[in-house]
Coordinates of C-alpha atoms in Angstrom, one line a residue:
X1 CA 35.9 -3.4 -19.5
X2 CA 34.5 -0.3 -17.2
X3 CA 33.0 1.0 -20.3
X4 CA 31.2 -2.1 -21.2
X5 CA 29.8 -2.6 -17.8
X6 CA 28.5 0.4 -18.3
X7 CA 26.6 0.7 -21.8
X8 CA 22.6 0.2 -21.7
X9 CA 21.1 -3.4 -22.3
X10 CA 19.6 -1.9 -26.0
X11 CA 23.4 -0.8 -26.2
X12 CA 25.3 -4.0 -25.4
X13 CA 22.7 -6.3 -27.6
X14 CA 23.3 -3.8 -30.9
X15 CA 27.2 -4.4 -29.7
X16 CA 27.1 -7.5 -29.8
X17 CA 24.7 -8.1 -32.6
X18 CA 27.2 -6.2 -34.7
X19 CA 30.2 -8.2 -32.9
X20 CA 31.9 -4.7 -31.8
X21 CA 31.8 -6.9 -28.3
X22 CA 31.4 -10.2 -27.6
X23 CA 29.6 -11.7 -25.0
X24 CA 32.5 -13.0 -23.5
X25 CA 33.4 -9.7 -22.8
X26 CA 30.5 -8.1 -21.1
X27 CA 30.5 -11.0 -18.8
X28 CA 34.0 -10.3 -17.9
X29 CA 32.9 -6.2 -17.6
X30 CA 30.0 -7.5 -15.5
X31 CA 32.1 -9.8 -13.1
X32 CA 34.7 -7.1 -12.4
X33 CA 32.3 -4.7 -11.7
X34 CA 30.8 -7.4 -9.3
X35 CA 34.2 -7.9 -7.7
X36 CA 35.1 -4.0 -7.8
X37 CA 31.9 -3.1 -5.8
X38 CA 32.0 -6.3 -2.9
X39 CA 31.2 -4.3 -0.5
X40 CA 28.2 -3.1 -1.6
X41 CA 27.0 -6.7 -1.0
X42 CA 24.7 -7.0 -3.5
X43 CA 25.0 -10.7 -4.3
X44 CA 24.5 -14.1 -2.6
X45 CA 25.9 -16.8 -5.2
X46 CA 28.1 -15.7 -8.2
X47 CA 27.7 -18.5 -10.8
X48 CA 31.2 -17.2 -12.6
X49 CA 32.2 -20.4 -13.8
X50 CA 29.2 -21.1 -15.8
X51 CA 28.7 -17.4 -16.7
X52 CA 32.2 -17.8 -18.6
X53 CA 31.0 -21.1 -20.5
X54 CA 27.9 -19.9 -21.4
X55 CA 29.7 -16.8 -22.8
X56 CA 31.9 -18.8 -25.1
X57 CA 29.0 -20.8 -26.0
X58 CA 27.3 -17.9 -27.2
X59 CA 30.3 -16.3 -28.8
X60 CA 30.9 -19.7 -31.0
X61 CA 27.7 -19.6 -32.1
X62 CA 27.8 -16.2 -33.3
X63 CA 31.0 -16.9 -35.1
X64 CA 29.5 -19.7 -36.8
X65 CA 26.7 -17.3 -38.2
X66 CA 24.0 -18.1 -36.0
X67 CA 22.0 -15.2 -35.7
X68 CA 22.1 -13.5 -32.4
X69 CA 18.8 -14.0 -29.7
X70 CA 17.2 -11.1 -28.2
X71 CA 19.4 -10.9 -25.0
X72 CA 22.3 -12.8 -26.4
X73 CA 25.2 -12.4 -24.3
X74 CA 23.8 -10.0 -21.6
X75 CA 24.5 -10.3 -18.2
X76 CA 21.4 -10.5 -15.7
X77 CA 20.9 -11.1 -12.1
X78 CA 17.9 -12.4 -10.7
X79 CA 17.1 -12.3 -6.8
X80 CA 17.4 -14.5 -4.4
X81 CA 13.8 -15.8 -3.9
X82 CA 13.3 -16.9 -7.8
X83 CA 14.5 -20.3 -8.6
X84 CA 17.6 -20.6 -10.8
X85 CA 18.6 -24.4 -12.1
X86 CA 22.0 -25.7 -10.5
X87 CA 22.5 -22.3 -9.1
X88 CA 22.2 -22.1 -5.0
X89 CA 18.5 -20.2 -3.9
X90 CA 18.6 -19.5 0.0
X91 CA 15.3 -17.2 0.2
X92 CA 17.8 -15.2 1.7
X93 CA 17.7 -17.2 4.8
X94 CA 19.7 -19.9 6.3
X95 CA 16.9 -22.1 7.0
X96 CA 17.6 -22.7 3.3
X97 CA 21.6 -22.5 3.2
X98 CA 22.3 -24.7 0.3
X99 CA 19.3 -25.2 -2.0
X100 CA 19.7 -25.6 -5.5
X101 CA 16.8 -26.0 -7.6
X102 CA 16.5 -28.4 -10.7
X103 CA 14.6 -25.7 -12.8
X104 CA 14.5 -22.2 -13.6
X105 CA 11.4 -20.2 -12.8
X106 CA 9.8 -19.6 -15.9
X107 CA 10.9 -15.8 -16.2
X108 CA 14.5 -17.2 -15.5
X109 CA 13.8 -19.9 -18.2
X110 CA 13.0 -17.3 -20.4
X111 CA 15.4 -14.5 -20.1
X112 CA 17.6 -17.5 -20.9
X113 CA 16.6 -18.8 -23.4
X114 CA 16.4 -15.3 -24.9
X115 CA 20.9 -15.8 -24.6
X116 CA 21.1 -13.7 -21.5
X117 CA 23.4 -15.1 -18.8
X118 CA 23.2 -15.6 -15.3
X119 CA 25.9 -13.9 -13.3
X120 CA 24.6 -14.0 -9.7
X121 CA 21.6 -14.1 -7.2
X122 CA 20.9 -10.9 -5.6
X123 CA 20.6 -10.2 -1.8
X124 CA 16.7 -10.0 -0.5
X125 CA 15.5 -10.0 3.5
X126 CA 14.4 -13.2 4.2
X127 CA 11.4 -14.2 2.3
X128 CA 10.7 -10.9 1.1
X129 CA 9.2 -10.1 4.3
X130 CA 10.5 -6.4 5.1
X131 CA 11.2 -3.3 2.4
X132 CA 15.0 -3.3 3.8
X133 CA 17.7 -5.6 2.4
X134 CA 19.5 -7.0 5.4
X135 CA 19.3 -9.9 7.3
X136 CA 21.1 -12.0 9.7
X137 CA 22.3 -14.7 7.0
X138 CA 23.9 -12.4 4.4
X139 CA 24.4 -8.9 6.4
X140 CA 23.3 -5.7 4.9
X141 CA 23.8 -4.8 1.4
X142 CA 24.5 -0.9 0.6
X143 CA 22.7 2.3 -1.5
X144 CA 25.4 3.3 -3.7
X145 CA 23.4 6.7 -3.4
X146 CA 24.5 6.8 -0.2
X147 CA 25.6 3.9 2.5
X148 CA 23.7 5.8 5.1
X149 CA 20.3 5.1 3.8
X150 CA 18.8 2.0 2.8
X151 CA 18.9 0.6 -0.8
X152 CA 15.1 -0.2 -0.2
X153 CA 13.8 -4.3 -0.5
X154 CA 13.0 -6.6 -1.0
X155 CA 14.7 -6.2 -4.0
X156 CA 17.5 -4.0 -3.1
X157 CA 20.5 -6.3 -4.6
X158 CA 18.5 -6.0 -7.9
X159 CA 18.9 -2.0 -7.8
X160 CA 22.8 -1.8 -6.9
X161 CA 23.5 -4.6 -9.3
X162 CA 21.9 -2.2 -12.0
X163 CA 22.4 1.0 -10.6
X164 CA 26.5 0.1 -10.5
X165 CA 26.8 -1.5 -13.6
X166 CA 26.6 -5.0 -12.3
X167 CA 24.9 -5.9 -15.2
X168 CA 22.7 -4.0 -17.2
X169 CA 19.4 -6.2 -16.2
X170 CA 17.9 -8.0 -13.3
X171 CA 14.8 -10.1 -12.2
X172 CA 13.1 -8.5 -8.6
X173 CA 10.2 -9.7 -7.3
X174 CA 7.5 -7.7 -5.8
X175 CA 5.3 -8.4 -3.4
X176 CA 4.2 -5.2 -1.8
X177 CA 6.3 -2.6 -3.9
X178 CA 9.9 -5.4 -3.3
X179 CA 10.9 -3.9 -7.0
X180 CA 9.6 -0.3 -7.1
X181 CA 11.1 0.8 -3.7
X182 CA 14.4 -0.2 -4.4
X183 CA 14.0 1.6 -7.7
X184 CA 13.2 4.5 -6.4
X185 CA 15.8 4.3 -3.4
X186 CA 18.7 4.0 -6.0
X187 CA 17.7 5.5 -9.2
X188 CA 16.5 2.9 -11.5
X189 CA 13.6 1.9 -13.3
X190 CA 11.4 -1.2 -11.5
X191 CA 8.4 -3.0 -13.3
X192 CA 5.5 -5.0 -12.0
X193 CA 3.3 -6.1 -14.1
X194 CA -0.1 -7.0 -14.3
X195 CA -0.9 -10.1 -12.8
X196 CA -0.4 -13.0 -14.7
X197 CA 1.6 -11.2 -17.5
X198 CA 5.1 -12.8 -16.5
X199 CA 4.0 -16.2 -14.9
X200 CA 5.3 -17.0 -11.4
X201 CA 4.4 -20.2 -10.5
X202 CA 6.2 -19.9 -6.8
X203 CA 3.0 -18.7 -4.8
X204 CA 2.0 -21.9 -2.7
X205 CA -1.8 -20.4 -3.5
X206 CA -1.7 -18.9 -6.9
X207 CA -5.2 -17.9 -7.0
X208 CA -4.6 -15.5 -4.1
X209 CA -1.4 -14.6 -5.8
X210 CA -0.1 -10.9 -5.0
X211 CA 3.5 -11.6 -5.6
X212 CA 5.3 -10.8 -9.3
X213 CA 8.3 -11.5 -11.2
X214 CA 9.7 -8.5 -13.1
X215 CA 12.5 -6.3 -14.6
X216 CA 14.7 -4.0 -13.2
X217 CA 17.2 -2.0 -15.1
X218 CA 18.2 1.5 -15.6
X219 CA 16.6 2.6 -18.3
X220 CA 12.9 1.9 -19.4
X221 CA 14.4 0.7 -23.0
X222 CA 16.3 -2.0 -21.1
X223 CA 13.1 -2.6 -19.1
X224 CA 11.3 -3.1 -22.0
X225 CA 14.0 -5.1 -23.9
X226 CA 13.6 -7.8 -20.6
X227 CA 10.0 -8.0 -20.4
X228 CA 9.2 -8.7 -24.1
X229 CA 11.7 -11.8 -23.2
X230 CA 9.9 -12.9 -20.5
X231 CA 6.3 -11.6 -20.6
X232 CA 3.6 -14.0 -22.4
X233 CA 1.1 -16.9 -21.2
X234 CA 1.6 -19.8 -19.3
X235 CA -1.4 -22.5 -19.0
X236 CA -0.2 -23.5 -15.1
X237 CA -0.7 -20.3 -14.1
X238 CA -4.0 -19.3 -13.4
X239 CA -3.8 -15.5 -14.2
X240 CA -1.2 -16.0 -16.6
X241 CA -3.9 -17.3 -19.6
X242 CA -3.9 -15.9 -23.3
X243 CA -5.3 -12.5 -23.2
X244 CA -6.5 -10.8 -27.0
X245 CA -3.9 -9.0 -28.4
X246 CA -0.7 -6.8 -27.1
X247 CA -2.9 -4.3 -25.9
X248 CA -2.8 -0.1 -26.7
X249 CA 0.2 2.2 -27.5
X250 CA 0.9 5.6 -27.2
X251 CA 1.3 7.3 -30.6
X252 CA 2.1 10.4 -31.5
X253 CA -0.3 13.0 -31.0
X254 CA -1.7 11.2 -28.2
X255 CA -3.0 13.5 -24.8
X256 CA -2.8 11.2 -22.3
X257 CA -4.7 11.9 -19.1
X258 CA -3.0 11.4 -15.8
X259 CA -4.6 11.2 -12.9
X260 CA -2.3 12.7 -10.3
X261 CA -2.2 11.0 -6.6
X262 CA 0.2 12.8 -4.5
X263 CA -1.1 11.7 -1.4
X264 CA -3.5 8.9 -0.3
X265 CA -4.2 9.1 3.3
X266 CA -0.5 9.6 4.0
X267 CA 1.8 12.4 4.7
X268 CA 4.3 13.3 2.1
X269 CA 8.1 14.7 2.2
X270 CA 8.3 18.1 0.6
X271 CA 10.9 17.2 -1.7
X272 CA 9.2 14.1 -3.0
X273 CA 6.1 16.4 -3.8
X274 CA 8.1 18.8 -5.4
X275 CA 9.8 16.5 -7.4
X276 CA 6.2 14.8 -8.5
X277 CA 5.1 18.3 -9.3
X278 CA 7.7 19.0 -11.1
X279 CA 7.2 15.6 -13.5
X280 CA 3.8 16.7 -14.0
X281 CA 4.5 19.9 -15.6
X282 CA 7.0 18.3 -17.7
X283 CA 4.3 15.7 -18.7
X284 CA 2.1 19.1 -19.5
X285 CA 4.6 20.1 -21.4
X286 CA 4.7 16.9 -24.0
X287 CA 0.7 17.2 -24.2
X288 CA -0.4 15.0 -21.2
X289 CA -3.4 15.8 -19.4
X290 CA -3.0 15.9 -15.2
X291 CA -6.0 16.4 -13.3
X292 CA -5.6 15.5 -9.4
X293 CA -7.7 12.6 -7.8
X294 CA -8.2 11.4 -4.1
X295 CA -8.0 8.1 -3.2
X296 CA -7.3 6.6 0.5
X297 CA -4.9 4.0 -0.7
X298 CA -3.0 4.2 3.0
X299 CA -6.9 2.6 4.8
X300 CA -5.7 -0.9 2.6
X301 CA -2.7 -1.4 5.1
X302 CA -4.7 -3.6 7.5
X303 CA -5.9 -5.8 5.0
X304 CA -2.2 -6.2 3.3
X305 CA -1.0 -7.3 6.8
X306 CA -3.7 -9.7 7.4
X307 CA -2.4 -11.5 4.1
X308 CA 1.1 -11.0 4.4
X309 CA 1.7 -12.3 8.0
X310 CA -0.8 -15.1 7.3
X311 CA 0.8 -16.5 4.5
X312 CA 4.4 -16.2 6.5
X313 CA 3.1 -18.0 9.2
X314 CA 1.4 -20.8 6.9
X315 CA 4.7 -21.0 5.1
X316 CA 7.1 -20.9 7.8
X317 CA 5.1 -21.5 11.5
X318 CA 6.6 -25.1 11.6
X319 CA 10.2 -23.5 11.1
X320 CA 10.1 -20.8 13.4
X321 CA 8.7 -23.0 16.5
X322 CA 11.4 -25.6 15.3
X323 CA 14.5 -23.6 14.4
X324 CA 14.0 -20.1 15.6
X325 CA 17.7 -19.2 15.6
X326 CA 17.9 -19.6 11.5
X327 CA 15.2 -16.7 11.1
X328 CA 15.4 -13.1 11.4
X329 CA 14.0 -11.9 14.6
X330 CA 11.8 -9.2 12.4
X331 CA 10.2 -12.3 10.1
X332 CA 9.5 -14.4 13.7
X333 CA 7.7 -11.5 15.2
X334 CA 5.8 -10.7 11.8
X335 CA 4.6 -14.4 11.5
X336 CA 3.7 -14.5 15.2
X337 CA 1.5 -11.8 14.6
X338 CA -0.4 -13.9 11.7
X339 CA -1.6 -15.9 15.2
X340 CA -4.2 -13.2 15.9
X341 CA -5.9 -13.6 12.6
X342 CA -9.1 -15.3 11.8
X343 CA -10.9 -16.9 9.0
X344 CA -13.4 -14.3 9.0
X345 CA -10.3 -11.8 9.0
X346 CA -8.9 -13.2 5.8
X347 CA -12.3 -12.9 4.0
X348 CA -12.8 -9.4 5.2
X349 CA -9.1 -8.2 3.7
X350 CA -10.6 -10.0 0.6
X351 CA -13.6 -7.7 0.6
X352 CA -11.1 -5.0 0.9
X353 CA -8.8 -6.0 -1.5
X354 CA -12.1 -6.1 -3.9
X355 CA -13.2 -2.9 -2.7
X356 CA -10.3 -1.4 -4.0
X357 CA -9.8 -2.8 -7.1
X358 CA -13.1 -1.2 -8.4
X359 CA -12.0 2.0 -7.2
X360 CA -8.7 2.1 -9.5
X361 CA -11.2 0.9 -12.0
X362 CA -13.3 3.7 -11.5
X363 CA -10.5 5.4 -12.0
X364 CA -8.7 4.6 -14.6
X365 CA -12.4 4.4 -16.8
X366 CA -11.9 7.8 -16.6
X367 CA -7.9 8.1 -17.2
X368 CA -5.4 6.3 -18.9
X369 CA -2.9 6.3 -16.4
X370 CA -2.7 7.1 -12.4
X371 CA 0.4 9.0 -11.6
X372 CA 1.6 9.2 -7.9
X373 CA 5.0 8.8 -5.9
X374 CA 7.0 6.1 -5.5
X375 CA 7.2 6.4 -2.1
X376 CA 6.3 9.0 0.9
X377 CA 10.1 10.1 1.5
X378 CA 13.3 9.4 -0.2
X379 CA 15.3 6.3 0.9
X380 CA 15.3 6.2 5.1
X381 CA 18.5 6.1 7.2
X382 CA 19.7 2.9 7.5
X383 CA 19.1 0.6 11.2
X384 CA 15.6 1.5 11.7
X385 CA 13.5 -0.7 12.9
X386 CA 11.5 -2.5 9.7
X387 CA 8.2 -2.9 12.5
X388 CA 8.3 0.2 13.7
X389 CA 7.2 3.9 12.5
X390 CA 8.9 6.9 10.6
X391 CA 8.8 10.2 10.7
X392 CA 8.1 12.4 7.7
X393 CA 8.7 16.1 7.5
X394 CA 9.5 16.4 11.0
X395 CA 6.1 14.5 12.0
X396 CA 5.1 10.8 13.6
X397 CA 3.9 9.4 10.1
X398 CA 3.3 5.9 11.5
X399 CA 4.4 2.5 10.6
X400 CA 6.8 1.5 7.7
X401 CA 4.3 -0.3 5.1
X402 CA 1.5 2.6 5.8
X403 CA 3.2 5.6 6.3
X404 CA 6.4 5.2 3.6
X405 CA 4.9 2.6 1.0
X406 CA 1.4 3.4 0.7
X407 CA 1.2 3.7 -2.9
X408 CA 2.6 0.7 -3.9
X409 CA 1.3 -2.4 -2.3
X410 CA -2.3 -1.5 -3.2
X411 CA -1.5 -2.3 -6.9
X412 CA -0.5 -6.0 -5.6
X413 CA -3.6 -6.4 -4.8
X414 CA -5.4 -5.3 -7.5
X415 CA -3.2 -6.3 -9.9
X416 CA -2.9 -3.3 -12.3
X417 CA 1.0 -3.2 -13.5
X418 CA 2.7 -0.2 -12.3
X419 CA 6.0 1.2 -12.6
X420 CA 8.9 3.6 -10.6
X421 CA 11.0 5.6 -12.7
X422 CA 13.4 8.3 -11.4
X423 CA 11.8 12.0 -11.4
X424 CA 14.3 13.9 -9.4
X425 CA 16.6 13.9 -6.4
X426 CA 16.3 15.1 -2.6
X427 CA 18.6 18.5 -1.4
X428 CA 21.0 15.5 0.1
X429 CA 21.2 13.6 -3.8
X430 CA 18.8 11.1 -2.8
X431 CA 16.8 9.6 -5.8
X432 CA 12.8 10.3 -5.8
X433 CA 10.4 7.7 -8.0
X434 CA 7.7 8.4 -9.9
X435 CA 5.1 5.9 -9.8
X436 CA 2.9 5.0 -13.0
X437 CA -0.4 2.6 -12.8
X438 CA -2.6 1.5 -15.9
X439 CA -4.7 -1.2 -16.6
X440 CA -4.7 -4.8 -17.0
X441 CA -2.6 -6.0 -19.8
X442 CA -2.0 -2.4 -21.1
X443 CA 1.9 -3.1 -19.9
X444 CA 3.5 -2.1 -23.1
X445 CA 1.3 1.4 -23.2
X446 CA 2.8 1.9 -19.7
X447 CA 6.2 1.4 -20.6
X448 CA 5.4 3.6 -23.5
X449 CA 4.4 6.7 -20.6
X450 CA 7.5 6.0 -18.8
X451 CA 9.5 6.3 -21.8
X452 CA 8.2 9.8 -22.7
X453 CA 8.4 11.2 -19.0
X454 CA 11.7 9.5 -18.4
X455 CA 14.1 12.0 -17.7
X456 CA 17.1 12.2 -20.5
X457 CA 20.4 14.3 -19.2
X458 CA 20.2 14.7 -15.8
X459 CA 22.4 11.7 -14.6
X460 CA 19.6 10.2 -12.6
X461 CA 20.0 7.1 -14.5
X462 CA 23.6 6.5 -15.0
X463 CA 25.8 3.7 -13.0
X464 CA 27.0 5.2 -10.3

């Protein structure tokens, strides 16, 4: 069962397409490997039960000659915050202990109905708010890179489920970078898309949406594999219409042009650079075209607080002045501080969130791709303080969001799909992301990049 856990998504479908494994058995893999790795804590509800009897479901079928779906038989995860029918969704928080939805969120609905199988909802901070996964109602849930720096978040029981074998695939969300940190923190390959192109119909305000569904896995095929399952339009959500066609591909031949962002207003770790560098003159070397750009994507971080904190404290003032013991103390003091925002503020962080997208137009007019980091430093130690500021390469680099994460939650807000895939690793074996943008709807071309920069051989992708 170890070497089942273990075999890509693209793998385990051919395997069981050709019956070599059945689906009852890479749920079995999947569950021990859950149970074998506990105290990694990368799960909140473990549906086995049901996983089983969906697995024997899907194995009759194929016995009886029906032809095998997509996904049939593979083990996913989907975090905590996305709805899963019959199966409990906390928002990693106490304040909803309990919950069990009577739908699937349409990715969920999806991935399903694709024959992939639910094995467990992954850990996440509460709500989402803070880029490490720990909170008071579930603990702290571990980097199987190394248990002394953090796994990343929101999304962080989405990367050790995938990075340990845990099942090959998983649904994140993202709301500031909550897939693409993780990724990069633990070695795996994270997706958000563009807006709209995998419908989450969650957001209390989905025209102000900057929050996305998406895959997480450890390869870019298995990446792929789940967002062709789940991508495609959805009439209730507003950014989620029919757009014309699948959009470009690379082919051969192509020279793509890259336009390199190694910093953007920030300071940078050494390694990371180096690591970045290094990806870039491997791109070189397969015909791409890298040509640095500047772009101040750290100025944005004002205007991603003012719509951050204001829609935690619209959601969730009530609860905190009711029940403050159920809530983390770091989600309390980042919804009190959506107090000191005005209307006026709000419309302002619009302006800026405007501003910005017709810079990475600009941009990307000009390019077909924006290549940066992941993230300013590999994954932190763990037990800082989420609020508080960092230091990079022996200097004060400022707060969290700004100074480690500046190059991801722009692309929230402007909605261009972007993707972390692992480039390299620190001196102490710490994974470093690279970090691809392109434009609206041209998902598939990015996951076509990633494919040809991914790195093949050098164990940054295999279960740990």
């Amino acid at each position: 069962m170890t070497d089942i856990a273990d075999l890509t998504a693209v793998a385990l479908a051919e395997a069981i397409r050709t019956r070599t494994v059945s689906p009852v058995e890479a749920v079995e893999a999947a569950l021990a490997r859950i149970a074998a790795g506990a105290d990694l804590n990368a799960f909140m509800a473990i549906p086995a039960a049901r996983a089983r009897a969906e697995a024997r479901a899907a194995e009759a079928r194929l016995k009886a000659g029906e032809p095998a779906r997509p996904l049939e038989g593979i083990p996913f995860s989907v975090k905590d915050l996305t709805l899963t029918e019959g199966v409990e969704t906390s928002q990693g928080s106490a304040l909803f202990a309990g919950t069990i939805p009577r739908a699937d969120a349409v990715a969920v609905a999806r991935a399903r109905a694709a024959g992939a199988i639910l094995i467990g909802k992954t850990t996440t901070p509460e709500f989402g708010h803070k880029p490490f996964t720990e909170g008071p109602h579930f603990g702290r849930t571990l980097n199987p890179r190394s248990r002394a720096h953090t796994c990343g978040g929101s999304s962080g029981g989405a990367a050790v489920a995938v990075a340990t074998g845990m099942g090959p695939l998983a649904l994140g969300t993202d709301g500031g970078g909550s897939i693409r940190i993780p990724a990069s923190c633990c070695g795996v390959v994270g997706l958000k898309a563009t807006l709209g192109a995998i419908p989450n119909l969650q957001a209390p305000d989905l025209f102000g949406a900057n929050s996305y569904v998406g895959p997480m896995a450890r390869t870019v095929a298995d990446t792929r594999l789940l967002f062709e399952a789940i991508a495609g339009p959805d009439r209730r959500d507003p950014y989620g219409q029919s757009v014309p066609g699948p959009g470009p591909r690379l082919a051969a031949g192509d020279r793509p042009r890259l336009a390199l962002l190694m910093r953007c207003g920030n300071l940078l770790d050494p390694e990371v650079e180096d690591a970045v560098d290094a990806a870039m003159r491997r791109a070189e070397g397969l015909g791409f075209v890298v040509e640095p750009i500047e772009l101040d994507l750290a100025a944005l971080e004002p205007a991603f607080l003012v719509f951050l904190r204001s829609l935690l404290l619209a959601r969730l003032g009530r609860a905190a002045a009711a029940t403050p013991e159920k809530l983390d103390p770091t989600l309390l003091a980042t919804i009190e501080a959506g107090r000191a925002y005005s209307a006026a503020d709000l419309a302002e962080a619009q302006f800026a969130r405007t501003a910005t997208f017709e810079a990475v137009q600009s941009i990307l007019a000009r390019f077909d791709a924006i290549a940066s980091p992941t993230l300013s430093a590999p994954a932190l130690p763990v037990g800082l303080d989420p609020l508080g500021r960092i230091a990079i390469d022996g200097r004060d680099a400022g707060t969290i969001r700004g100074a480690w994460y500046p190059y991801t939650y722009p692309f929230n807000l402007t909605g261009h799909p972007a993707i972390s895939i692992p480039c390299g690793r620190s001196k102490d074996s710490l994974p470093i992301g690279l970090q691809l943008v392109a434009a609206w709807h041209h998902d598939r071309y990015l996951l076509d990049l990633a494919a040809a920069l991914e790195e093949d051989g050098a164990g940054i992708c295999a279960p740990v």
